[in-house]
Tab-separated table of C-alpha atoms and ligand atoms in Angstrom:
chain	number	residue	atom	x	y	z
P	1	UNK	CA	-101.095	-27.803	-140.354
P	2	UNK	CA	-101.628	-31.581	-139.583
P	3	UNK	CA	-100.096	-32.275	-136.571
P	4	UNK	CA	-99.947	-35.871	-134.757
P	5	UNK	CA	-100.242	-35.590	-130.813
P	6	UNK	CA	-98.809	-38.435	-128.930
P	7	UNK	CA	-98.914	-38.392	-124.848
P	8	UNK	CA	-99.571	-40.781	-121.875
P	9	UNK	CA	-104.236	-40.508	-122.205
P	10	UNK	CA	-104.361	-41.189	-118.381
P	11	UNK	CA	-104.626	-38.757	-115.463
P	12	UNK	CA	-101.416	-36.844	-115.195
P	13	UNK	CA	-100.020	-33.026	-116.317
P	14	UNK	CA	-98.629	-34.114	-119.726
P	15	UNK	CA	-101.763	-35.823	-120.869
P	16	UNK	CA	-103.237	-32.730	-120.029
P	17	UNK	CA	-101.176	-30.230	-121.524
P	18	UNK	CA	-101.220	-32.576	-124.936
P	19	UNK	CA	-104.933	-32.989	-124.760
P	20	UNK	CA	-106.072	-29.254	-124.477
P	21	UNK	CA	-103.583	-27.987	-126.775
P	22	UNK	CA	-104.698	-30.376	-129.779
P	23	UNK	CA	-108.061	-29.158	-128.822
P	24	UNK	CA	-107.238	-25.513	-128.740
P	25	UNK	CA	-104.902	-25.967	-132.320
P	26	UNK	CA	-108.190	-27.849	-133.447
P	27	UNK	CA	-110.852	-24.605	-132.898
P	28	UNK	CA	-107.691	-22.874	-134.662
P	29	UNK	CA	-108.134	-24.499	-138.053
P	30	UNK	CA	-105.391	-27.310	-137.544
P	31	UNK	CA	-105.794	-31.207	-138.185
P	32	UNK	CA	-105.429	-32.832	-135.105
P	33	UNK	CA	-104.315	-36.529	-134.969
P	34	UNK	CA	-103.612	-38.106	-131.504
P	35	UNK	CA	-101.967	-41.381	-131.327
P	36	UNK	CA	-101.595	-43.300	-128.481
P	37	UNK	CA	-102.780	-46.474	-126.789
P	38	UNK	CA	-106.394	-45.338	-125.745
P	39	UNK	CA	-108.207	-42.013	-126.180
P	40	UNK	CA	-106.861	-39.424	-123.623
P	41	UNK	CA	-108.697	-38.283	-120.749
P	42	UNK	CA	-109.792	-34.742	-121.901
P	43	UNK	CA	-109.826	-35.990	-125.770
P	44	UNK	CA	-113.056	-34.152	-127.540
P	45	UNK	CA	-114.704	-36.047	-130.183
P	46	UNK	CA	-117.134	-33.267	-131.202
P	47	UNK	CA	-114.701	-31.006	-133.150
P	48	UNK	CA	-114.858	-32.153	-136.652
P	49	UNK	CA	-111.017	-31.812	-137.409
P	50	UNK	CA	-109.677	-33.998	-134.508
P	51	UNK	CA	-109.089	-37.703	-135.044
P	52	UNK	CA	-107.824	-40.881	-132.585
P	53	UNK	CA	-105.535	-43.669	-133.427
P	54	UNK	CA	-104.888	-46.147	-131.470
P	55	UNK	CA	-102.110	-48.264	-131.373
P	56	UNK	CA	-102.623	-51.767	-130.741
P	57	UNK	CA	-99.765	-53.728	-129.354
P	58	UNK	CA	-99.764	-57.261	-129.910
P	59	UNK	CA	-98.488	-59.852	-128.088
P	60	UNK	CA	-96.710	-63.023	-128.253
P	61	UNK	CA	-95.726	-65.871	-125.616
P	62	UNK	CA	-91.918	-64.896	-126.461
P	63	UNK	CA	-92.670	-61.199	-125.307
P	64	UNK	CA	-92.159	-60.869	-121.614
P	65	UNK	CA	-92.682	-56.850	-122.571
P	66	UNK	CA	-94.888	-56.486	-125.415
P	67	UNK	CA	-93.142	-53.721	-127.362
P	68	UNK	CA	-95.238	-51.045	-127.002
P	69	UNK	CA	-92.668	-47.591	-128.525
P	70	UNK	CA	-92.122	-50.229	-131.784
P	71	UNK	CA	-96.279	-50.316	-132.134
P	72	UNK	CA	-96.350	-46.834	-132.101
P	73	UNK	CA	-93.963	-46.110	-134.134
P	74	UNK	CA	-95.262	-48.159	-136.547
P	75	UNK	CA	-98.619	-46.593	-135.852
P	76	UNK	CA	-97.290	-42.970	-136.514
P	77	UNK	CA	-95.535	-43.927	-139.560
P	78	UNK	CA	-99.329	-45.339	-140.678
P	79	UNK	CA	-100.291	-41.968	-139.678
P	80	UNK	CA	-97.545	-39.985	-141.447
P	81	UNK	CA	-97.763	-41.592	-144.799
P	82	UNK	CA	-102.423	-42.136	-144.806
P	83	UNK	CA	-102.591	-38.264	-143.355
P	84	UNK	CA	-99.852	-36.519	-144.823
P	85	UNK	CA	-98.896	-35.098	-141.554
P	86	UNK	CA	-96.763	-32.172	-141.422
P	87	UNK	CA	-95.257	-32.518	-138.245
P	88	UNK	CA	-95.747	-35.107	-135.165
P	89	UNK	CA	-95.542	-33.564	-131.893
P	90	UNK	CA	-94.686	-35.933	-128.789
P	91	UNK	CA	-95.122	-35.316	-125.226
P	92	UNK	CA	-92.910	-36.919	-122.471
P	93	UNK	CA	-89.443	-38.496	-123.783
P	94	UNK	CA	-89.945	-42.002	-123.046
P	95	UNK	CA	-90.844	-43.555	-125.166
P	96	UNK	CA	-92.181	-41.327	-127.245
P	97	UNK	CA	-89.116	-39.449	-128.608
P	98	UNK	CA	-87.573	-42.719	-129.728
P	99	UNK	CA	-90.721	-44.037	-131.606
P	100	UNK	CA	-90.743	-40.601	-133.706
P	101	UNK	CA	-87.318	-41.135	-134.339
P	102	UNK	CA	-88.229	-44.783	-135.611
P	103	UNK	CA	-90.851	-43.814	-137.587
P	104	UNK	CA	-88.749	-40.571	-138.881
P	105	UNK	CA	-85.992	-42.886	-140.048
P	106	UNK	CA	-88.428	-45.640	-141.453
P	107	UNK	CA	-90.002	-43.168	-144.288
P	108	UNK	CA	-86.140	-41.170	-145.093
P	109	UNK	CA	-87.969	-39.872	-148.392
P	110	UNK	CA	-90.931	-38.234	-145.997
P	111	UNK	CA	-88.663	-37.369	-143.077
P	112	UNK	CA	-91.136	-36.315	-140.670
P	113	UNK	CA	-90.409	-33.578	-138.424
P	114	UNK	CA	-90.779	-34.275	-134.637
P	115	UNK	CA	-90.863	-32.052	-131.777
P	116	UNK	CA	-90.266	-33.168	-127.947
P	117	UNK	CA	-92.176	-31.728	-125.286
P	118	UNK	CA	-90.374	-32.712	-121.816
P	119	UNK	CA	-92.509	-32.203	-118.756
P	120	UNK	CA	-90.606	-33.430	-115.728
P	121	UNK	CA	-89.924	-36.789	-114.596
P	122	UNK	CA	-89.333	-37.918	-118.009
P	123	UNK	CA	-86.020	-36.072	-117.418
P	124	UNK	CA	-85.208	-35.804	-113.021
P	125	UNK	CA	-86.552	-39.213	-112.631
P	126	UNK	CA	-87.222	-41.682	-115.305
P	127	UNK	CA	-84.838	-40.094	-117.922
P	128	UNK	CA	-82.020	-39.921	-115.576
P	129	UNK	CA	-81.781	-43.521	-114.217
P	130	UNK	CA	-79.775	-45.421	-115.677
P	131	UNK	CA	-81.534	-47.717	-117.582
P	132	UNK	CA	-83.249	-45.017	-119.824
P	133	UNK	CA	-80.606	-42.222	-119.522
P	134	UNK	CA	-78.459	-42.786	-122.977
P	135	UNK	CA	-82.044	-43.631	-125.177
P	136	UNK	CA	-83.658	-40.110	-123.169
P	137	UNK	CA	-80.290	-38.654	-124.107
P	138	UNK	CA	-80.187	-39.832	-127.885
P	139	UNK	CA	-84.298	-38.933	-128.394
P	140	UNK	CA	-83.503	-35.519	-127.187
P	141	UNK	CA	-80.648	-34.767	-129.737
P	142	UNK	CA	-82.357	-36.291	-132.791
P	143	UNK	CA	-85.387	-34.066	-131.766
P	144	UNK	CA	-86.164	-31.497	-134.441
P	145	UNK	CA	-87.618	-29.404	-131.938
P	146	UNK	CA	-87.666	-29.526	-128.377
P	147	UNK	CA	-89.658	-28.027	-125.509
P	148	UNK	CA	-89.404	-27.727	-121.718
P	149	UNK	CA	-92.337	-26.725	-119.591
P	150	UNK	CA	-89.694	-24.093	-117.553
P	151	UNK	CA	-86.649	-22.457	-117.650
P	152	UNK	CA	-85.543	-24.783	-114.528
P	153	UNK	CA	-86.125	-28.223	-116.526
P	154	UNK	CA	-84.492	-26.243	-119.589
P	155	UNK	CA	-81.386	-25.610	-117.544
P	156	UNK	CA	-81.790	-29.249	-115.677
P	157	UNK	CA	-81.855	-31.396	-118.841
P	158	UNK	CA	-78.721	-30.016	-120.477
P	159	UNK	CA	-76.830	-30.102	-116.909
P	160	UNK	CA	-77.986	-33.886	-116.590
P	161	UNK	CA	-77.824	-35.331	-120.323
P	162	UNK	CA	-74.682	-32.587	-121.038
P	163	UNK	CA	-76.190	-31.154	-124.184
P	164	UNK	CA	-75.958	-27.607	-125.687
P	165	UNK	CA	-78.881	-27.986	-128.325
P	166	UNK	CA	-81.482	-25.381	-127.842
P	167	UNK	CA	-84.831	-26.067	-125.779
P	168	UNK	CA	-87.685	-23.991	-126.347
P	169	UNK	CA	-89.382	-22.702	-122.540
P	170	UNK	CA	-92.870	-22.945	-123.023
P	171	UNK	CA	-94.673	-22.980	-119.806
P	172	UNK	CA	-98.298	-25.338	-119.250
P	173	UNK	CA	-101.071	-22.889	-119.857
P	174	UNK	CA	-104.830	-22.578	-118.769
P	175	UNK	CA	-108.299	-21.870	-119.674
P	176	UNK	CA	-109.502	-19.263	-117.739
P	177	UNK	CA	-113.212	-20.051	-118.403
P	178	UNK	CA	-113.338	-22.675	-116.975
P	179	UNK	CA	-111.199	-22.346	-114.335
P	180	UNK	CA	-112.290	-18.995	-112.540
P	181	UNK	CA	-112.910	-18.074	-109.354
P	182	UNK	CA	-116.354	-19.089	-108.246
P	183	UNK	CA	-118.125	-16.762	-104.864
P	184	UNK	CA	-120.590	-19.300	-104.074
P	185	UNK	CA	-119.601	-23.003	-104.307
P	186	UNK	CA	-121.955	-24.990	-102.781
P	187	UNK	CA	-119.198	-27.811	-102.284
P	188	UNK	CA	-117.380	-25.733	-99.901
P	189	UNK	CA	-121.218	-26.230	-97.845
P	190	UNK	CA	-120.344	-29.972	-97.837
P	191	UNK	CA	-117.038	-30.421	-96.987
P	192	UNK	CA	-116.978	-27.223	-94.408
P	193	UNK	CA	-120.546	-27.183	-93.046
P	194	UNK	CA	-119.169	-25.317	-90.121
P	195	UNK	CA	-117.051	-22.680	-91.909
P	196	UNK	CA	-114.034	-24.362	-91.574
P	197	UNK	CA	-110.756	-22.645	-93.857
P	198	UNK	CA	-110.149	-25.399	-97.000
P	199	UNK	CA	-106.644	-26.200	-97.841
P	200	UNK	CA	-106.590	-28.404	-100.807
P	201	UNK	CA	-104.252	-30.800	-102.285
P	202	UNK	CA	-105.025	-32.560	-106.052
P	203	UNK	CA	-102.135	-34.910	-107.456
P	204	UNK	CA	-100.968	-38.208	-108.627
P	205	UNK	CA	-100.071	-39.775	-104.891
P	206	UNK	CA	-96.426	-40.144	-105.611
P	207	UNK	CA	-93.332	-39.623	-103.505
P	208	UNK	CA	-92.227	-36.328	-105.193
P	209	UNK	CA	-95.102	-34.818	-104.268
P	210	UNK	CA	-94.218	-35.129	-100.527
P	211	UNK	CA	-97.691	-36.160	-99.355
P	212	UNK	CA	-95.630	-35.883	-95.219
P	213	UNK	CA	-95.318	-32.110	-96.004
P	214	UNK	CA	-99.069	-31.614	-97.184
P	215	UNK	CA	-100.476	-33.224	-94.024
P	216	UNK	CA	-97.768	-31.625	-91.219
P	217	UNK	CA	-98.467	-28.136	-92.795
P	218	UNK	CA	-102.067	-29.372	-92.213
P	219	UNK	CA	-101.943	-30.141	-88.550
P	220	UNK	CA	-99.529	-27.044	-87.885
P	221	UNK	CA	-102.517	-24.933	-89.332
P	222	UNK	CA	-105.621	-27.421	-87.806
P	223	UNK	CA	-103.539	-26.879	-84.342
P	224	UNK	CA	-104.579	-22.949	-84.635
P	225	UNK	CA	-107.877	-22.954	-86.819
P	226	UNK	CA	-110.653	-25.057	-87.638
P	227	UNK	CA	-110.301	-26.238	-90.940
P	228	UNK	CA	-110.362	-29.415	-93.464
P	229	UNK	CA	-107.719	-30.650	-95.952
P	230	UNK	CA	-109.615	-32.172	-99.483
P	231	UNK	CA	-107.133	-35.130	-101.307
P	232	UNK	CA	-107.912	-34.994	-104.724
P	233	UNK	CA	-106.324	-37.707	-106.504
P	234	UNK	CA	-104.858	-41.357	-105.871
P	235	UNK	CA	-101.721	-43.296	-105.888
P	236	UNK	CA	-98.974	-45.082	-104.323
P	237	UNK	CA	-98.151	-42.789	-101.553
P	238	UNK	CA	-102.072	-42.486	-100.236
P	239	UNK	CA	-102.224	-45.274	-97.635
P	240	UNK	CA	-99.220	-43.793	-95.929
P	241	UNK	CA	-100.589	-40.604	-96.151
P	242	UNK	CA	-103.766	-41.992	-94.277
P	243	UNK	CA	-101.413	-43.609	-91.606
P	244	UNK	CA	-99.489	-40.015	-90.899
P	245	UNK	CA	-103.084	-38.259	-90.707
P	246	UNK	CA	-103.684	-40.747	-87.842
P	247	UNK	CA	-100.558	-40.499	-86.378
P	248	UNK	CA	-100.992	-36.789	-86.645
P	249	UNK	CA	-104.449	-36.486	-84.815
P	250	UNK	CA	-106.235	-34.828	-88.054
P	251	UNK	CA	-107.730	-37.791	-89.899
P	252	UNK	CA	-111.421	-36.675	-88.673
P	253	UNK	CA	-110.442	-33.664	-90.890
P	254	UNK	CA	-108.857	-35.240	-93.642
P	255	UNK	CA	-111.230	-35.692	-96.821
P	256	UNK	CA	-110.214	-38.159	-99.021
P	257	UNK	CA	-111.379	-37.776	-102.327
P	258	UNK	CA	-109.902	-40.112	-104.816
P	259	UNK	CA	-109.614	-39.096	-108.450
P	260	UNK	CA	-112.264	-36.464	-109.241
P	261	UNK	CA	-113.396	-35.118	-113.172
P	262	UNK	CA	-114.307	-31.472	-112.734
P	263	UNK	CA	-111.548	-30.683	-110.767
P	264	UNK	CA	-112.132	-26.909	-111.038
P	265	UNK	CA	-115.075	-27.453	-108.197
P	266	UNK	CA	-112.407	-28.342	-105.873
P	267	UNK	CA	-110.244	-25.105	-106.666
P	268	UNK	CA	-113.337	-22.614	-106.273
P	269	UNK	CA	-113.995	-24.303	-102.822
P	270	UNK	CA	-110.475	-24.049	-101.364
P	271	UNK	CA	-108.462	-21.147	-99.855
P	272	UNK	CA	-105.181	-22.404	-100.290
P	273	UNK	CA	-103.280	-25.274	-102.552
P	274	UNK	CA	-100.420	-27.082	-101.196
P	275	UNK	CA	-97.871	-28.225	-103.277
P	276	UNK	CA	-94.398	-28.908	-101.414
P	277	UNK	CA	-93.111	-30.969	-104.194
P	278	UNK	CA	-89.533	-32.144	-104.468
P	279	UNK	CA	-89.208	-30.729	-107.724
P	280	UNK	CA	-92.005	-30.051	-109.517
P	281	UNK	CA	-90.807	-28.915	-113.063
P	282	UNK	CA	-93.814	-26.425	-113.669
P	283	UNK	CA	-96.757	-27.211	-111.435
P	284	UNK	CA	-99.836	-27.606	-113.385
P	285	UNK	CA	-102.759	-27.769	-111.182
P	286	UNK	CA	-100.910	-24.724	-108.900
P	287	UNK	CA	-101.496	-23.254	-112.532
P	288	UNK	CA	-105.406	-23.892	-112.151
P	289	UNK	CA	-105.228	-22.794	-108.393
P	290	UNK	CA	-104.319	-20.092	-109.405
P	291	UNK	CA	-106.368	-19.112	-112.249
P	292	UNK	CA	-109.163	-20.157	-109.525
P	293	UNK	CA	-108.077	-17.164	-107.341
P	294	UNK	CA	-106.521	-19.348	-104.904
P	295	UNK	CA	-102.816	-18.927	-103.534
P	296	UNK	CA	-100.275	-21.717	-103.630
P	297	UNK	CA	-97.661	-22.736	-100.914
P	298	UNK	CA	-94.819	-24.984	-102.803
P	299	UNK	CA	-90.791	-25.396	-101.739
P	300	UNK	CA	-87.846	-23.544	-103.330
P	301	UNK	CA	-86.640	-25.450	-105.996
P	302	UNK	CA	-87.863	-26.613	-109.577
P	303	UNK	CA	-89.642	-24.914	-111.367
P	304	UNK	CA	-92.818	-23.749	-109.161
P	305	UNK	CA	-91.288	-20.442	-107.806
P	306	UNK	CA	-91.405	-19.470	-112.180
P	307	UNK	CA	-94.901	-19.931	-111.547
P	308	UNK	CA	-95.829	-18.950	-108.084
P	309	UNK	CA	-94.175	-15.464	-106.406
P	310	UNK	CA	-93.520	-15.284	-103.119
P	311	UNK	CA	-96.308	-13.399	-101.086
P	312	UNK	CA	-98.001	-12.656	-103.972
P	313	UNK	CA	-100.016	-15.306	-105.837
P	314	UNK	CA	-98.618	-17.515	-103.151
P	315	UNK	CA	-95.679	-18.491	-100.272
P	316	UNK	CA	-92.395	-20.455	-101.432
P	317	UNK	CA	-90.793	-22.039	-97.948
P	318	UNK	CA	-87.683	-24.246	-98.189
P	319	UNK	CA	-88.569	-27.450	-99.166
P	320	UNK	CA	-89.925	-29.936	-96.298
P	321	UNK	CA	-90.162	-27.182	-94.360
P	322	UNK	CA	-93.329	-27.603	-93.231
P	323	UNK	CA	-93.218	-25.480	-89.904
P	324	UNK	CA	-92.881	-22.204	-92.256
P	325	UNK	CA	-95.522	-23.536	-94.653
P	326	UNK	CA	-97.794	-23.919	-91.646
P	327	UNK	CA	-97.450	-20.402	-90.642
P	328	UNK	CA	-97.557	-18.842	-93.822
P	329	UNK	CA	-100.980	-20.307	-94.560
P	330	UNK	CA	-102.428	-19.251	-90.586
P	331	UNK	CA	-101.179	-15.851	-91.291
P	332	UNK	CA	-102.880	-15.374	-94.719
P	333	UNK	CA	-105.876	-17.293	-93.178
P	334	UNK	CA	-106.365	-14.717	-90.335
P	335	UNK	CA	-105.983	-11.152	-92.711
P	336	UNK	CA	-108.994	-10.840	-94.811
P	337	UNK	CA	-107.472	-8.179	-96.165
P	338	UNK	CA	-104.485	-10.072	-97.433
P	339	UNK	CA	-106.863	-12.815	-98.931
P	340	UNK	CA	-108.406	-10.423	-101.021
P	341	UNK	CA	-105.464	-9.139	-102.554
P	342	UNK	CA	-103.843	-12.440	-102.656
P	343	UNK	CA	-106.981	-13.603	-105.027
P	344	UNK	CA	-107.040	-10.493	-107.022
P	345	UNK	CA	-103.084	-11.140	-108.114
P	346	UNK	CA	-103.643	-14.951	-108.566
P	347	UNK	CA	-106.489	-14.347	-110.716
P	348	UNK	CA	-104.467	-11.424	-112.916
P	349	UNK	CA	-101.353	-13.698	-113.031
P	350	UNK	CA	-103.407	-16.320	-114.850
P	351	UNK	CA	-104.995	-14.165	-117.160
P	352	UNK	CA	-102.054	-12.168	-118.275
P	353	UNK	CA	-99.265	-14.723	-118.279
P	354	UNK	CA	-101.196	-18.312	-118.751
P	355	UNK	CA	-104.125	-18.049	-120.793
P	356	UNK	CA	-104.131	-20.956	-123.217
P	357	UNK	CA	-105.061	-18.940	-126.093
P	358	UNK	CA	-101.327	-16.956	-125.170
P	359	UNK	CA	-99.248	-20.344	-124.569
P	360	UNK	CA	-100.887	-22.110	-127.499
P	361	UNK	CA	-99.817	-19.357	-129.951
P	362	UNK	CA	-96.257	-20.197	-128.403
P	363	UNK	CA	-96.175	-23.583	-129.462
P	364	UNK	CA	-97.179	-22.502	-133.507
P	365	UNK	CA	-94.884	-20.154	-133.703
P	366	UNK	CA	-92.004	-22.956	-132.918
P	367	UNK	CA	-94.305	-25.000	-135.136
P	368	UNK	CA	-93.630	-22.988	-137.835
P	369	UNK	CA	-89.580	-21.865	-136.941
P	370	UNK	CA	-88.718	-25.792	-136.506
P	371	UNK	CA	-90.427	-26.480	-140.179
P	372	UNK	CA	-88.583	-23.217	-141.761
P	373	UNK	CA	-84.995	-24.547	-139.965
P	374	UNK	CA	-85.168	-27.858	-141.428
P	375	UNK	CA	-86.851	-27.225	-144.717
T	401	LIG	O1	-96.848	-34.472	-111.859
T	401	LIG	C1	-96.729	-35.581	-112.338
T	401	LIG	O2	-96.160	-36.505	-111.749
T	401	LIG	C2	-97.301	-35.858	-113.707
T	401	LIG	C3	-96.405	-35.301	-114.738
T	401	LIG	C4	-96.773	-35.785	-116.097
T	401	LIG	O3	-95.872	-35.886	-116.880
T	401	LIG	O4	-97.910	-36.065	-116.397
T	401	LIG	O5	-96.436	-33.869	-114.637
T	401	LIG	C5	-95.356	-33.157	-115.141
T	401	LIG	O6	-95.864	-32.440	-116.263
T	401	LIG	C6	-96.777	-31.374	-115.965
T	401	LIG	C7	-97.252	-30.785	-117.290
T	401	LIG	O7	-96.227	-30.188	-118.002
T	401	LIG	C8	-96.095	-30.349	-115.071
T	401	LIG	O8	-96.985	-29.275	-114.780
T	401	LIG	C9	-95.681	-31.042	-113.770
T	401	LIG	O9	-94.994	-30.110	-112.958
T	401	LIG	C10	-94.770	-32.218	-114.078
T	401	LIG	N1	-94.528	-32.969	-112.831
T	401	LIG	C11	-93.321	-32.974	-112.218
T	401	LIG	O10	-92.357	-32.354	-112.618
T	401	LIG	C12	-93.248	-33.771	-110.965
């Protein structure tokens, strides 16, 4: 097939998810076209069958807001009609859904097929303010296809935009290669010279991610062992955060790390992975935790408990609860025994349920059942 990929190319889970899985339906014999406004993050330029387009938004004294979902739709449409794609496959609603649409409706004799992936925020947060709910609403009915990253944002999205069309549950997937559990990382020497226990935190800095809740489940566990908490990752919420580790009486074992390539490093040298979001509509990077061998303490809520069981490839507390998070993580720290087994499930969840090779077989089958439905 010739598929066009479109996704935010910065840091962030969707980026991700769209990156590796034009790569992996590249090494599979498809023709890969991403379009977006520069090349994303984890884009590969070696594989012959994978191509970059970017769209170029111009601008104009008159345009407060250069119109950047009109540029890209005009940009697909290029794409469509010099590539003869066969399908164009967005990820994240806004805008993306509605510039398909435009260029769907621009070419009627083509009609392009478009699928929607939703990820999260593009539908709890963004999609469902007001100013973008009715155009998130509209992109997601005039989808040919569309896909949720978990049964919970499944269920959320036709609660919150009351729709009945079917949504697809394909969950983020990852490689196990590369993210595997490593005995001897000689990063762990750095950041825990003394053999301190590593908790480890990696996202985006914002407010879902509850950034309070990392660092009191931190000093709840620091108060009983010696141990250090790695930041991976940067964004509006990390001054504060550096403010509560003061207030808290842990910033001496606070590591913060900024945004990191190789993440995996930071997985193999960790014990446990905090992730007390909000809502977190899958959970990527608890995904590579776990596939890493390392356990994952998250809230109740969204769609992290699809991902993580309790007491066995990690701990769900309520959410906020920070007290119980604390104590889950001092009484797996102190049983070795527990750790071991702990690992051993993480590492066999990953492989038998996530492996991209699984997932990405997922997404052609719909491939192929949204092009039969329509044809
Ligand atoms: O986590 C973020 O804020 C980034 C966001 C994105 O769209 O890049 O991640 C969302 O998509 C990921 C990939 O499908 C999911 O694993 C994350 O759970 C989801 N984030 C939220 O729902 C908060």
């Amino acid at each position: 097939m010739k598929i066009g990929i479109t996704c935010y190319p910065t840091y962030g889970g969707s980026g991700v998810v769209a990156t590796e899985l034009g790569r992996i339906l590249a090494t599979r014999g498809h023709e890969i076209h991403y379009i977006s406004y520069s090349v994303p993050f984890r884009f590969r330029d070696d594989l012959l069958n994978t191509n970059y387009h970017e769209v170029e938004v111009t601008t104009y004294p008159l345009f407060k807001y250069p119109p950047y979902d009109l540029a890209l739709a005009c940009k697909m449409l290029e794409v469509i009609e010099a590539h003869d794609l066969d399908l164009l496959h967005v990820h994240y609603a806004i805008p993306h859904a509605i510039s398909a649409f435009l260029a769907r409706q621009m070419n009627p004799n083509r009609r392009i097929r478009f699928i929607t992936t939703l990820h999260g925020t593009d539908i709890t947060i963004v999609g469902n303010d007001k100013s973008y709910y009715p155009v998130t609403r509209f992109g997601i009915q005039q989808s040919d296809g569309v896909t949720a990253v978990s049964n919970f944002l499944r269920v959320e999205t036709r609660r919150l935009f009351e729709i009945e069309r079917d949504i697809e549950v394909i969950p983020n997937f990852v490689d196990t290669q590369r993210f595997r559990p490593d005995p001897n990382p000689c990063l762990r020497q750095r950041v825990a010279p003394g053999g301190e226990r590593v908790l480890l935190h990696m996202s985006n800095f914002r407010k879902v991610k509850r950034l309070p809740v990392v660092l009191r489940t931190f000093a709840r566990v620091a108060e009983k062992l010696p141990a250090r908490l790695l930041l991976v990752g940067d964004g509006p919420e990390r001054a504060s955060s550096e403010e509560l580790a003061r207030e808290l009486g842990v910033h001496d074992r606070v590591l913060f790390l900024g945004k990191q390539d190789s993440v995996e490093r930071f997985f193999q040298a960790a014990d446990l992975f905090l992730l007390p979001s909000e809502f977190e509509s899958f959970g990527l990077s608890a995904l590579e935790a776990i596939s890493c061998g390392v356990p994952v303490i998250g809230a109740r809520g969204g769609g992290l408990p699809e991902l993580v069981e309790d007491e066995r490839t990690g701990f769900i507390r309520e959410p906020g609860d920070a007290d119980a998070m604390g104590e889950a993580a001092i009484d797996y720290l102190e049983s070795t025994s527990r750790q071991e087994e702990m690992r051993a499930w993480c590492r066999e969840a990953a492989v038998e349920s996530f492996e991209e090779s699984k997932i990405v077989g997922q997404y052609e089958s719909y491939y192929d059942r949204v092009l039969e439905a329509v044809c």
